Short mmCIF file of N, CA and C in Angstrom, two decimals:
data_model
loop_
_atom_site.label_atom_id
_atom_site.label_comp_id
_atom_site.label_asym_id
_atom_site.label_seq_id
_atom_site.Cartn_x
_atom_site.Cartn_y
_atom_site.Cartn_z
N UNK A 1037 8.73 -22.13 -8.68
CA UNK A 1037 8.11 -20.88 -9.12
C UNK A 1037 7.68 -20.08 -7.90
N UNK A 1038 8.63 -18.89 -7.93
CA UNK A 1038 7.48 -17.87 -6.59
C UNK A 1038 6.52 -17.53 -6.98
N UNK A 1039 5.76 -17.11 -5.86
CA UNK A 1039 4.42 -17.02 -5.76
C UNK A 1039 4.16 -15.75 -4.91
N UNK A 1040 3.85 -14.54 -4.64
CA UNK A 1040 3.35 -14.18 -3.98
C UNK A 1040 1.62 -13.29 -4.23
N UNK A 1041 1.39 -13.71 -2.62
CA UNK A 1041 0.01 -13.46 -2.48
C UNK A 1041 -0.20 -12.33 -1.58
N UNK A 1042 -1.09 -11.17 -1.92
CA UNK A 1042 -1.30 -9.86 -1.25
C UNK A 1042 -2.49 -10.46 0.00
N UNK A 1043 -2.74 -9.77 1.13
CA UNK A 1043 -4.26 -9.67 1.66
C UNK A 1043 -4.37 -8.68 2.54
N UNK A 1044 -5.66 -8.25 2.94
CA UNK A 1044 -5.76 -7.37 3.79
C UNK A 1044 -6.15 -6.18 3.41
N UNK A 1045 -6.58 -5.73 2.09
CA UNK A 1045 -6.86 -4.57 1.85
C UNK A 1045 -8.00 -4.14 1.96
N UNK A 1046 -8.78 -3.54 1.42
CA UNK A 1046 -10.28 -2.87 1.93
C UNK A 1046 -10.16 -1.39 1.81
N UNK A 1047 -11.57 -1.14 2.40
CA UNK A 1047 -11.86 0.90 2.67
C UNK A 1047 -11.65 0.99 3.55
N UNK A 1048 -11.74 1.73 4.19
CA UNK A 1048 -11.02 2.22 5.56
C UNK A 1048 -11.19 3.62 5.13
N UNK A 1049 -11.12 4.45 6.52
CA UNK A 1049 -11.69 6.01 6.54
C UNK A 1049 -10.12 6.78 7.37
N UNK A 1050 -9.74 8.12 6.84
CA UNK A 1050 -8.75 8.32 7.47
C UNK A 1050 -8.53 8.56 8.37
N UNK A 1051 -7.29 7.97 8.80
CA UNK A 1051 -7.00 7.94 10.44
C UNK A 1051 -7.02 6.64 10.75
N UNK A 1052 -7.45 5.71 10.21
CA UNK A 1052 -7.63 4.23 10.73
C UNK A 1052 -6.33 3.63 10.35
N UNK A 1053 -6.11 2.09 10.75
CA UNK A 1053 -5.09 1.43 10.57
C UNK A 1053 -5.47 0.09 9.44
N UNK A 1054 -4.42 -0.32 9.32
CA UNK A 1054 -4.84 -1.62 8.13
C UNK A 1054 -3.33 -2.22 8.47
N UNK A 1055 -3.59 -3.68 8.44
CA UNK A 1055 -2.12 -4.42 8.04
C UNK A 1055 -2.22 -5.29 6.98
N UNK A 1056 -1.13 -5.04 6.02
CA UNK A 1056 -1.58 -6.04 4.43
C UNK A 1056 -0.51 -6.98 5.19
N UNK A 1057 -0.96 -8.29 4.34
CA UNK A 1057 0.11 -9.56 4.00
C UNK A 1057 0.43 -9.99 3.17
N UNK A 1058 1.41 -10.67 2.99
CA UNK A 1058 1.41 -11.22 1.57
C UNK A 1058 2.91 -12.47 2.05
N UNK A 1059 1.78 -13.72 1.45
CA UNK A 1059 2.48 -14.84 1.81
C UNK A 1059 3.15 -15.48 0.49
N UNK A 1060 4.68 -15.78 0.77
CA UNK A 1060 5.37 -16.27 -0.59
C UNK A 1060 5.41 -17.53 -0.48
N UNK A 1061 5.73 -18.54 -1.71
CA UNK A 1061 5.30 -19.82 -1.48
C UNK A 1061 7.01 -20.12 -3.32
N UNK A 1062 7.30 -21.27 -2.92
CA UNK A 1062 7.94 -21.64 -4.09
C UNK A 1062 9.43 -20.60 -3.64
N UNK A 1063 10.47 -21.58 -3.63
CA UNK A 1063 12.04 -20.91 -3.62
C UNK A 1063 12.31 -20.44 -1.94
N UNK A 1064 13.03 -19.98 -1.40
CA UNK A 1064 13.31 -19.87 0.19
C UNK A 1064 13.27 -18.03 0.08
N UNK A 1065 11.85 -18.31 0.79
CA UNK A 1065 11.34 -16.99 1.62
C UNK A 1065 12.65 -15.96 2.11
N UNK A 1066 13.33 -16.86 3.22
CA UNK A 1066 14.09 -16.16 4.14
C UNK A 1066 15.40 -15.74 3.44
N UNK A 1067 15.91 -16.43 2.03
CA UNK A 1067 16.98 -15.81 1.71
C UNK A 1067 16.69 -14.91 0.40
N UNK A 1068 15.60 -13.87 0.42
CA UNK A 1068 14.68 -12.88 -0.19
C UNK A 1068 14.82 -11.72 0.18
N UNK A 1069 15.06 -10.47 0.03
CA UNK A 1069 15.08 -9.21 0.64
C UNK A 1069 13.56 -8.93 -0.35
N UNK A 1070 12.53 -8.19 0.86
CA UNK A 1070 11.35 -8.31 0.08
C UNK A 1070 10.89 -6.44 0.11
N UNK A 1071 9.61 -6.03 -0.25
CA UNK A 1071 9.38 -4.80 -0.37
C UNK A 1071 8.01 -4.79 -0.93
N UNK A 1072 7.22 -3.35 -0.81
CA UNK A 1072 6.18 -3.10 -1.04
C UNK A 1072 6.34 -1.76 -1.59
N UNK A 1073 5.35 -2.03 -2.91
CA UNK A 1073 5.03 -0.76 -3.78
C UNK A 1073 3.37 -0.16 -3.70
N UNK A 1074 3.61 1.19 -4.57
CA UNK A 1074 1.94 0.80 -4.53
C UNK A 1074 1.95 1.79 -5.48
N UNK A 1075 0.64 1.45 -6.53
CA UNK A 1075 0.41 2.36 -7.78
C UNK A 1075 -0.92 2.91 -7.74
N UNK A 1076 -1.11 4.11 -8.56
CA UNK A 1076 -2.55 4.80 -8.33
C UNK A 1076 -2.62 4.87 -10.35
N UNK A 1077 -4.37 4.70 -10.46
CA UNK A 1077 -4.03 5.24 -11.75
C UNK A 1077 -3.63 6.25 -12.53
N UNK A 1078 -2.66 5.88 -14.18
CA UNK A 1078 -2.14 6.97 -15.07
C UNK A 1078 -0.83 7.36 -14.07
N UNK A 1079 -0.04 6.75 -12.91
CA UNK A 1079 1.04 7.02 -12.11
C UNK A 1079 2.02 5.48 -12.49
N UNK A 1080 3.33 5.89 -12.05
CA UNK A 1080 4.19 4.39 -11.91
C UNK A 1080 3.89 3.94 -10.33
N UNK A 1081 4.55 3.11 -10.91
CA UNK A 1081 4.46 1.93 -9.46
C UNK A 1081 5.65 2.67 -8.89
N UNK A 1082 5.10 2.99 -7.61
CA UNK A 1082 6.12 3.36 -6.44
C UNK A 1082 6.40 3.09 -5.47
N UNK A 1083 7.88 3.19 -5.17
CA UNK A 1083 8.30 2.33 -3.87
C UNK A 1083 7.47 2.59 -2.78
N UNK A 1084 7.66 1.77 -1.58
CA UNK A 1084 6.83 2.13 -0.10
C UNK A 1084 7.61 1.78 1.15
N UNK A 1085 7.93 0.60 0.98
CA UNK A 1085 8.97 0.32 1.77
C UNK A 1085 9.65 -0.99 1.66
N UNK A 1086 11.11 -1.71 2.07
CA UNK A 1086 11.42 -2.63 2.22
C UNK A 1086 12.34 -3.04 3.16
N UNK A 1087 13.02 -4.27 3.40
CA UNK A 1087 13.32 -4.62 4.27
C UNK A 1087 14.45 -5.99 3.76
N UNK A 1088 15.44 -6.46 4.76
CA UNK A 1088 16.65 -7.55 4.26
C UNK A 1088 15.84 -8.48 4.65
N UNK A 1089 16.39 -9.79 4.06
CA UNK A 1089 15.86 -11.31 3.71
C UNK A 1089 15.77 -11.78 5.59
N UNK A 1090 16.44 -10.93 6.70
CA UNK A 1090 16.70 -11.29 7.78
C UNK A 1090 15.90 -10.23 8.57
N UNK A 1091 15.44 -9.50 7.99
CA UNK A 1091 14.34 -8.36 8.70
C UNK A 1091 15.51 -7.52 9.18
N UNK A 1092 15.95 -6.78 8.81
CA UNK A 1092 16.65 -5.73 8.81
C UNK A 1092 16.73 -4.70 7.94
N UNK A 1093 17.23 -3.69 8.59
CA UNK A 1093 17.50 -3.04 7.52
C UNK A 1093 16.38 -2.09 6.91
N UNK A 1094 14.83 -1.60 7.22
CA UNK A 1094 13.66 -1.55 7.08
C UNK A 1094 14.01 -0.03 6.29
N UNK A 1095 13.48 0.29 4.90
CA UNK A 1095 13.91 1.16 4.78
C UNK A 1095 12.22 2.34 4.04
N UNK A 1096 12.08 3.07 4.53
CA UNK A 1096 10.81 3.81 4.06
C UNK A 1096 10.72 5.15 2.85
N UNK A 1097 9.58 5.08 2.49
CA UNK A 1097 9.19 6.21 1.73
C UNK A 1097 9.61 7.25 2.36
N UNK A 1098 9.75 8.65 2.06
CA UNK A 1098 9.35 9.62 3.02
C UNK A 1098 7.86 10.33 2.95
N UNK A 1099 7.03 9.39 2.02
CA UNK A 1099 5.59 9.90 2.38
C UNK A 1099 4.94 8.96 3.67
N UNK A 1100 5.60 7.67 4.11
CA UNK A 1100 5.26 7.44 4.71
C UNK A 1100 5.87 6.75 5.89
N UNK A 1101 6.97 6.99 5.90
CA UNK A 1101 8.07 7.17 7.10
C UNK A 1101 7.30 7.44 8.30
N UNK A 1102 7.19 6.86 9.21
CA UNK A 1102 6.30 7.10 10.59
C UNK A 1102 5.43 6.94 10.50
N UNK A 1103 4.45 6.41 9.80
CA UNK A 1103 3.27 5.92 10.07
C UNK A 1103 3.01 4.40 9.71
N UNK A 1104 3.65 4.23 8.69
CA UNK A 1104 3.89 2.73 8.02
C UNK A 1104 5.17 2.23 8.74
N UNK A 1105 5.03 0.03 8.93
CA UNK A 1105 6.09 -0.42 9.27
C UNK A 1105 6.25 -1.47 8.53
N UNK A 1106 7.16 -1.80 8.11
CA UNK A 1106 7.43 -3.04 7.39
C UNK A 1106 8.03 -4.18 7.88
N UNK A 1107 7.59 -5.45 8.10
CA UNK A 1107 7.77 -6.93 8.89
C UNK A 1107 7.97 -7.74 8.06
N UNK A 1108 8.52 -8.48 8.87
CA UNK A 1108 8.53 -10.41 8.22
C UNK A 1108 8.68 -11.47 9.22
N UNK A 1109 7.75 -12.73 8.87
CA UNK A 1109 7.88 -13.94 9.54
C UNK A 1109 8.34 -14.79 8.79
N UNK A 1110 9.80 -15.25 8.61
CA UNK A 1110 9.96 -16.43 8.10
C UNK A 1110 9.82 -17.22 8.15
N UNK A 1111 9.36 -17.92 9.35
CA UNK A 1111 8.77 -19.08 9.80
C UNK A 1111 7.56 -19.64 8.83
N UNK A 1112 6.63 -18.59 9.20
CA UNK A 1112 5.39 -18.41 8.02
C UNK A 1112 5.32 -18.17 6.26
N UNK A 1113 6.49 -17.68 6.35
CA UNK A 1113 6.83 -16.80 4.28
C UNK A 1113 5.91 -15.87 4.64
N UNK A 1114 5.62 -14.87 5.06
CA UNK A 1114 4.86 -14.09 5.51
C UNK A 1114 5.86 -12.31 5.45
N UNK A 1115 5.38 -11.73 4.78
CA UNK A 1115 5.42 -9.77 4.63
C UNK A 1115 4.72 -8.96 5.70
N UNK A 1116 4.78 -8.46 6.01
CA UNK A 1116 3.72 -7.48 6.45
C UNK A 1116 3.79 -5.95 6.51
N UNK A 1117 3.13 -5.01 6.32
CA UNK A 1117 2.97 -3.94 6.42
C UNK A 1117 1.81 -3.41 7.52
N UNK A 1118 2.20 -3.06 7.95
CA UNK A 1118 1.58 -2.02 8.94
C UNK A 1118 1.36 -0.68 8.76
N UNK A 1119 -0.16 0.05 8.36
CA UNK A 1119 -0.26 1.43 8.15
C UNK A 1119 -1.26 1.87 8.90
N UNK A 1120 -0.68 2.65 9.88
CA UNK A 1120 -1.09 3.71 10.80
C UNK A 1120 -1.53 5.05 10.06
N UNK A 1121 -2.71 5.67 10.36
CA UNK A 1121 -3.01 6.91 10.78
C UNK A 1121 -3.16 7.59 8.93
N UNK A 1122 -3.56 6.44 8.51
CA UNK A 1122 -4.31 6.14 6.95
C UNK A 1122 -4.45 7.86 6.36
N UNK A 1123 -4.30 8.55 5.19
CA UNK A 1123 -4.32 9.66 4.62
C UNK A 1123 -5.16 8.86 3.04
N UNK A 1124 -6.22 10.06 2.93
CA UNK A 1124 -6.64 9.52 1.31
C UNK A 1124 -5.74 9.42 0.58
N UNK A 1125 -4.19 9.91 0.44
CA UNK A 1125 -3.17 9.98 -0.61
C UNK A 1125 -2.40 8.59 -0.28
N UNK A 1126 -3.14 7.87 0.59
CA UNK A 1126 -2.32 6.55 0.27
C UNK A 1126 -3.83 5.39 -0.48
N UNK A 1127 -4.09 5.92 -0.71
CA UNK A 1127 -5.39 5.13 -1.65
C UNK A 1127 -4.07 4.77 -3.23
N UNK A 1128 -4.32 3.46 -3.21
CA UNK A 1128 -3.50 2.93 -4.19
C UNK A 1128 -4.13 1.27 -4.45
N UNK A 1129 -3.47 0.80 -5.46
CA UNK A 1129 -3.00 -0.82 -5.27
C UNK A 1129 -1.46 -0.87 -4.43
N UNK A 1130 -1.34 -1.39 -3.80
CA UNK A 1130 -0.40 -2.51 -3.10
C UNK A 1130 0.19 -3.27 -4.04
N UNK A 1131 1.86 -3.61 -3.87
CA UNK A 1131 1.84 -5.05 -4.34
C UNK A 1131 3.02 -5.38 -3.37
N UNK A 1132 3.24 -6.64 -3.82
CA UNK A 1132 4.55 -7.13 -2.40
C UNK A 1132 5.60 -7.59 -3.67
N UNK A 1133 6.91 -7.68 -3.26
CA UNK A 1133 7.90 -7.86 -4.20
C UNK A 1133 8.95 -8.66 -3.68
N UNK A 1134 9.30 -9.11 -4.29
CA UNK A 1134 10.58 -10.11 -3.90
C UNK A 1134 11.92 -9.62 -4.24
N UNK A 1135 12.93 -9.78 -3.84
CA UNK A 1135 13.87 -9.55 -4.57
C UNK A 1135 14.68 -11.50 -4.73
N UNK A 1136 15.64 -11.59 -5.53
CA UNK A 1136 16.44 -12.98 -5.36
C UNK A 1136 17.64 -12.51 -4.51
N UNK A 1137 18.40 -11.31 -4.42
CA UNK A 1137 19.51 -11.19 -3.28
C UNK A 1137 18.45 -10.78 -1.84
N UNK A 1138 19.46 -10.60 -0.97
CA UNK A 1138 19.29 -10.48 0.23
C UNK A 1138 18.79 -9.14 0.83
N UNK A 1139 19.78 -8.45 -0.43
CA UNK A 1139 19.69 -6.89 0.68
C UNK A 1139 18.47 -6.27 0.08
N UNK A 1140 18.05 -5.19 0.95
CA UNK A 1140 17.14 -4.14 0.58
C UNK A 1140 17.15 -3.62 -0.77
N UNK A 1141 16.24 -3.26 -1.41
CA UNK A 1141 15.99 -2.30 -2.78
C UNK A 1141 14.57 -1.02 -3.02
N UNK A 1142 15.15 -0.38 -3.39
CA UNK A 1142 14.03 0.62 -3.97
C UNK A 1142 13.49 0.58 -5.55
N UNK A 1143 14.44 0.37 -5.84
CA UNK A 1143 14.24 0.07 -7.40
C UNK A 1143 13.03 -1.13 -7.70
N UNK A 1144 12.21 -0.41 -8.39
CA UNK A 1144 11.38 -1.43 -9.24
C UNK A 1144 12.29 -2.64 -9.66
N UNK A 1145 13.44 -2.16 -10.51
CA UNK A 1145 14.21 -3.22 -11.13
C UNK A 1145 14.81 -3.85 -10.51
N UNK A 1146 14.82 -3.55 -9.30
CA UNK A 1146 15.68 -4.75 -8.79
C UNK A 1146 14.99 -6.26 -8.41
N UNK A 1147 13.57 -6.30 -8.06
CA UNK A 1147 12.60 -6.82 -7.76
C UNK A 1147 12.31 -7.78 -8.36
N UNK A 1148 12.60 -9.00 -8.44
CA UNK A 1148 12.17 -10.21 -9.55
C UNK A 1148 11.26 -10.82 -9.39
N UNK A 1149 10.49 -10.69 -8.26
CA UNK A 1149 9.05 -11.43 -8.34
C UNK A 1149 7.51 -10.46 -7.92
N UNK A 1150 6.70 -10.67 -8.28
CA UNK A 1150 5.53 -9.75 -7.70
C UNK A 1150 4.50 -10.55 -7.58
N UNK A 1151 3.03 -9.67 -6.71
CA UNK A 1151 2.29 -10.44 -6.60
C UNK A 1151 1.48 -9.16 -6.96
N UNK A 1152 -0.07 -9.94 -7.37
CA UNK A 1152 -0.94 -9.29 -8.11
C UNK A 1152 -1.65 -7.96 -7.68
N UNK A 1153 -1.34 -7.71 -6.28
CA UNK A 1153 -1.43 -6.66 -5.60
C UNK A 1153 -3.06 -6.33 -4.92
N UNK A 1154 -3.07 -5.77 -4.22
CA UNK A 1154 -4.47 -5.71 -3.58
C UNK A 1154 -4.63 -4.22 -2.99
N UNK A 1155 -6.13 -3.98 -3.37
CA UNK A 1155 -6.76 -2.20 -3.49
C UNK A 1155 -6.58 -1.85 -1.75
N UNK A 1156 -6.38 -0.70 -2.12
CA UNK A 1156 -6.36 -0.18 -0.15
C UNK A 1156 -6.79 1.57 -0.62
N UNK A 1157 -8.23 1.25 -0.04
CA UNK A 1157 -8.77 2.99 -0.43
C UNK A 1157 -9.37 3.57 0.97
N UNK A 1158 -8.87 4.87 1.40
CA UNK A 1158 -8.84 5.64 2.43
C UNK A 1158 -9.68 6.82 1.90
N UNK A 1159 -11.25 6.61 2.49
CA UNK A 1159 -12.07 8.04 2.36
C UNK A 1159 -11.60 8.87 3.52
N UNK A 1160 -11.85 10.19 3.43
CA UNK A 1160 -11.67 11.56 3.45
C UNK A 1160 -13.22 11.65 4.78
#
Protein backbone atom coordinates (compact mmCIF):
# COMPACT_ATOMS: atom_id res chain seq x y z
CA UNK A 1 0.00 0.00 0.00
CA UNK A 2 1.47 3.60 -0.84
CA UNK A 3 1.65 5.90 1.49
CA UNK A 4 2.40 9.32 1.11
CA UNK A 5 3.23 11.85 3.73
CA UNK A 6 3.21 15.84 3.26
CA UNK A 7 5.56 18.19 5.75
CA UNK A 8 6.75 21.45 6.00
CA UNK A 9 3.97 23.69 5.77
CA UNK A 10 3.16 26.64 8.05
CA UNK A 11 2.59 30.75 7.74
CA UNK A 12 5.06 32.39 6.33
CA UNK A 13 4.82 36.19 5.20
CA UNK A 14 5.40 37.15 1.52
CA UNK A 15 8.54 36.99 0.05
CA UNK A 16 9.80 34.22 2.28
CA UNK A 17 10.76 30.70 1.28
CA UNK A 18 9.34 27.26 2.49
CA UNK A 19 10.38 23.68 1.32
CA UNK A 20 7.48 20.95 1.66
CA UNK A 21 8.27 17.10 1.74
CA UNK A 22 6.60 14.39 1.38
CA UNK A 23 7.99 10.93 2.05
CA UNK A 24 6.46 7.72 0.17
CA UNK A 25 6.62 4.48 1.86
CA UNK A 26 4.98 0.98 0.38
CA UNK A 27 5.70 -0.04 -3.62
CA UNK A 28 9.18 1.47 -5.31
CA UNK A 29 9.48 5.21 -4.89
CA UNK A 30 11.97 5.49 -7.78
CA UNK A 31 9.90 3.78 -10.45
CA UNK A 32 6.99 6.67 -9.67
CA UNK A 33 6.77 9.85 -11.70
CA UNK A 34 5.53 12.06 -8.76
CA UNK A 35 3.87 15.75 -8.57
CA UNK A 36 2.36 18.37 -6.47
CA UNK A 37 -1.05 20.01 -6.43
CA UNK A 38 -2.58 22.44 -4.36
CA UNK A 39 -6.30 23.42 -3.62
CA UNK A 40 -7.87 26.59 -2.06
CA UNK A 41 -11.43 26.55 -0.86
CA UNK A 42 -14.86 26.17 -3.25
CA UNK A 43 -11.67 25.74 -6.18
CA UNK A 44 -10.36 22.21 -7.81
CA UNK A 45 -7.29 20.77 -6.99
CA UNK A 46 -4.63 22.19 -9.20
CA UNK A 47 -1.63 21.17 -10.74
CA UNK A 48 1.83 22.80 -9.43
CA UNK A 49 4.39 20.92 -10.57
CA UNK A 50 5.95 17.50 -11.44
CA UNK A 51 8.69 15.63 -12.28
CA UNK A 52 9.92 11.70 -13.93
CA UNK A 53 10.38 8.69 -11.53
CA UNK A 54 14.35 9.60 -12.38
CA UNK A 55 14.10 13.39 -11.61
CA UNK A 56 13.72 14.64 -14.87
CA UNK A 57 11.83 16.15 -16.81
CA UNK A 58 10.53 18.94 -14.04
CA UNK A 59 7.59 20.42 -15.42
CA UNK A 60 5.78 23.78 -13.83
CA UNK A 61 2.69 25.79 -13.41
CA UNK A 62 2.96 29.01 -15.12
CA UNK A 63 1.82 30.69 -11.88
CA UNK A 64 4.70 29.46 -10.53
CA UNK A 65 7.38 28.75 -12.97
CA UNK A 66 10.51 30.55 -11.44
CA UNK A 67 10.00 30.70 -8.20
CA UNK A 68 9.03 27.11 -7.27
CA UNK A 69 11.38 23.87 -7.84
CA UNK A 70 10.50 20.49 -7.81
CA UNK A 71 13.09 17.52 -6.40
CA UNK A 72 13.54 14.03 -5.49
CA UNK A 73 15.72 11.74 -3.36
CA UNK A 74 15.32 8.29 -4.06
CA UNK A 75 17.55 7.08 -1.84
CA UNK A 76 15.26 8.57 0.91
CA UNK A 77 11.42 8.15 -1.00
CA UNK A 78 11.58 11.67 -0.50
CA UNK A 79 9.57 14.82 -2.92
CA UNK A 80 10.44 18.05 -2.48
CA UNK A 81 9.31 21.37 -3.40
CA UNK A 82 10.99 24.37 -3.08
CA UNK A 83 9.03 27.85 -2.98
CA UNK A 84 10.80 30.95 -3.32
CA UNK A 85 9.64 34.49 -3.06
CA UNK A 86 6.06 33.21 -1.46
CA UNK A 87 2.83 35.48 -2.97
CA UNK A 88 -0.55 35.35 -0.76
CA UNK A 89 -2.09 33.63 -4.02
CA UNK A 90 -0.17 30.63 -3.26
CA UNK A 91 -1.95 30.18 0.17
CA UNK A 92 -3.52 26.71 -0.47
CA UNK A 93 -3.41 22.98 0.79
CA UNK A 94 -0.55 21.10 -0.82
CA UNK A 95 -0.73 17.59 -1.64
CA UNK A 96 2.03 15.25 -3.16
CA UNK A 97 0.92 12.63 -5.79
CA UNK A 98 2.17 9.64 -7.18
CA UNK A 99 1.77 8.48 -10.34
CA UNK A 100 2.30 4.22 -11.08
CA UNK A 101 4.14 5.04 -14.67
CA UNK A 102 7.24 6.82 -14.88
CA UNK A 103 6.69 9.83 -16.86
CA UNK A 104 5.51 13.23 -15.83
CA UNK A 105 1.64 14.25 -15.54
CA UNK A 106 -0.56 17.20 -15.08
CA UNK A 107 -3.64 15.59 -14.94
CA UNK A 108 -5.29 14.99 -11.67
CA UNK A 109 -6.24 11.65 -13.35
CA UNK A 110 -3.40 10.45 -14.02
CA UNK A 111 -2.20 10.36 -10.37
CA UNK A 112 -2.98 7.12 -8.42
CA UNK A 113 -1.85 7.82 -5.11
CA UNK A 114 -2.14 10.97 -2.74
CA UNK A 115 -1.29 12.14 0.43
CA UNK A 116 -3.44 14.04 2.84
CA UNK A 117 -1.87 17.26 2.04
CA UNK A 118 -0.58 20.01 4.27
CA UNK A 119 -1.77 24.00 4.73
CA UNK A 120 0.88 26.57 3.39
CA UNK A 121 -0.59 30.21 4.11
CA UNK A 122 1.37 33.37 2.92
CA UNK A 123 0.23 36.78 4.72
CA UNK A 124 0.30 39.92 2.76
Amino acid sequence: QVQLIESGGGLVQAGDSLTLSCRGSGGTFSSRAMGWFRQVPGKERAFVATISNLGAAPFYAASVKGRFTISRDNSINTLYLQMNDLKPDDTAVYYCAARRASTPGVRRDLFDYWGQGIQVTVSS
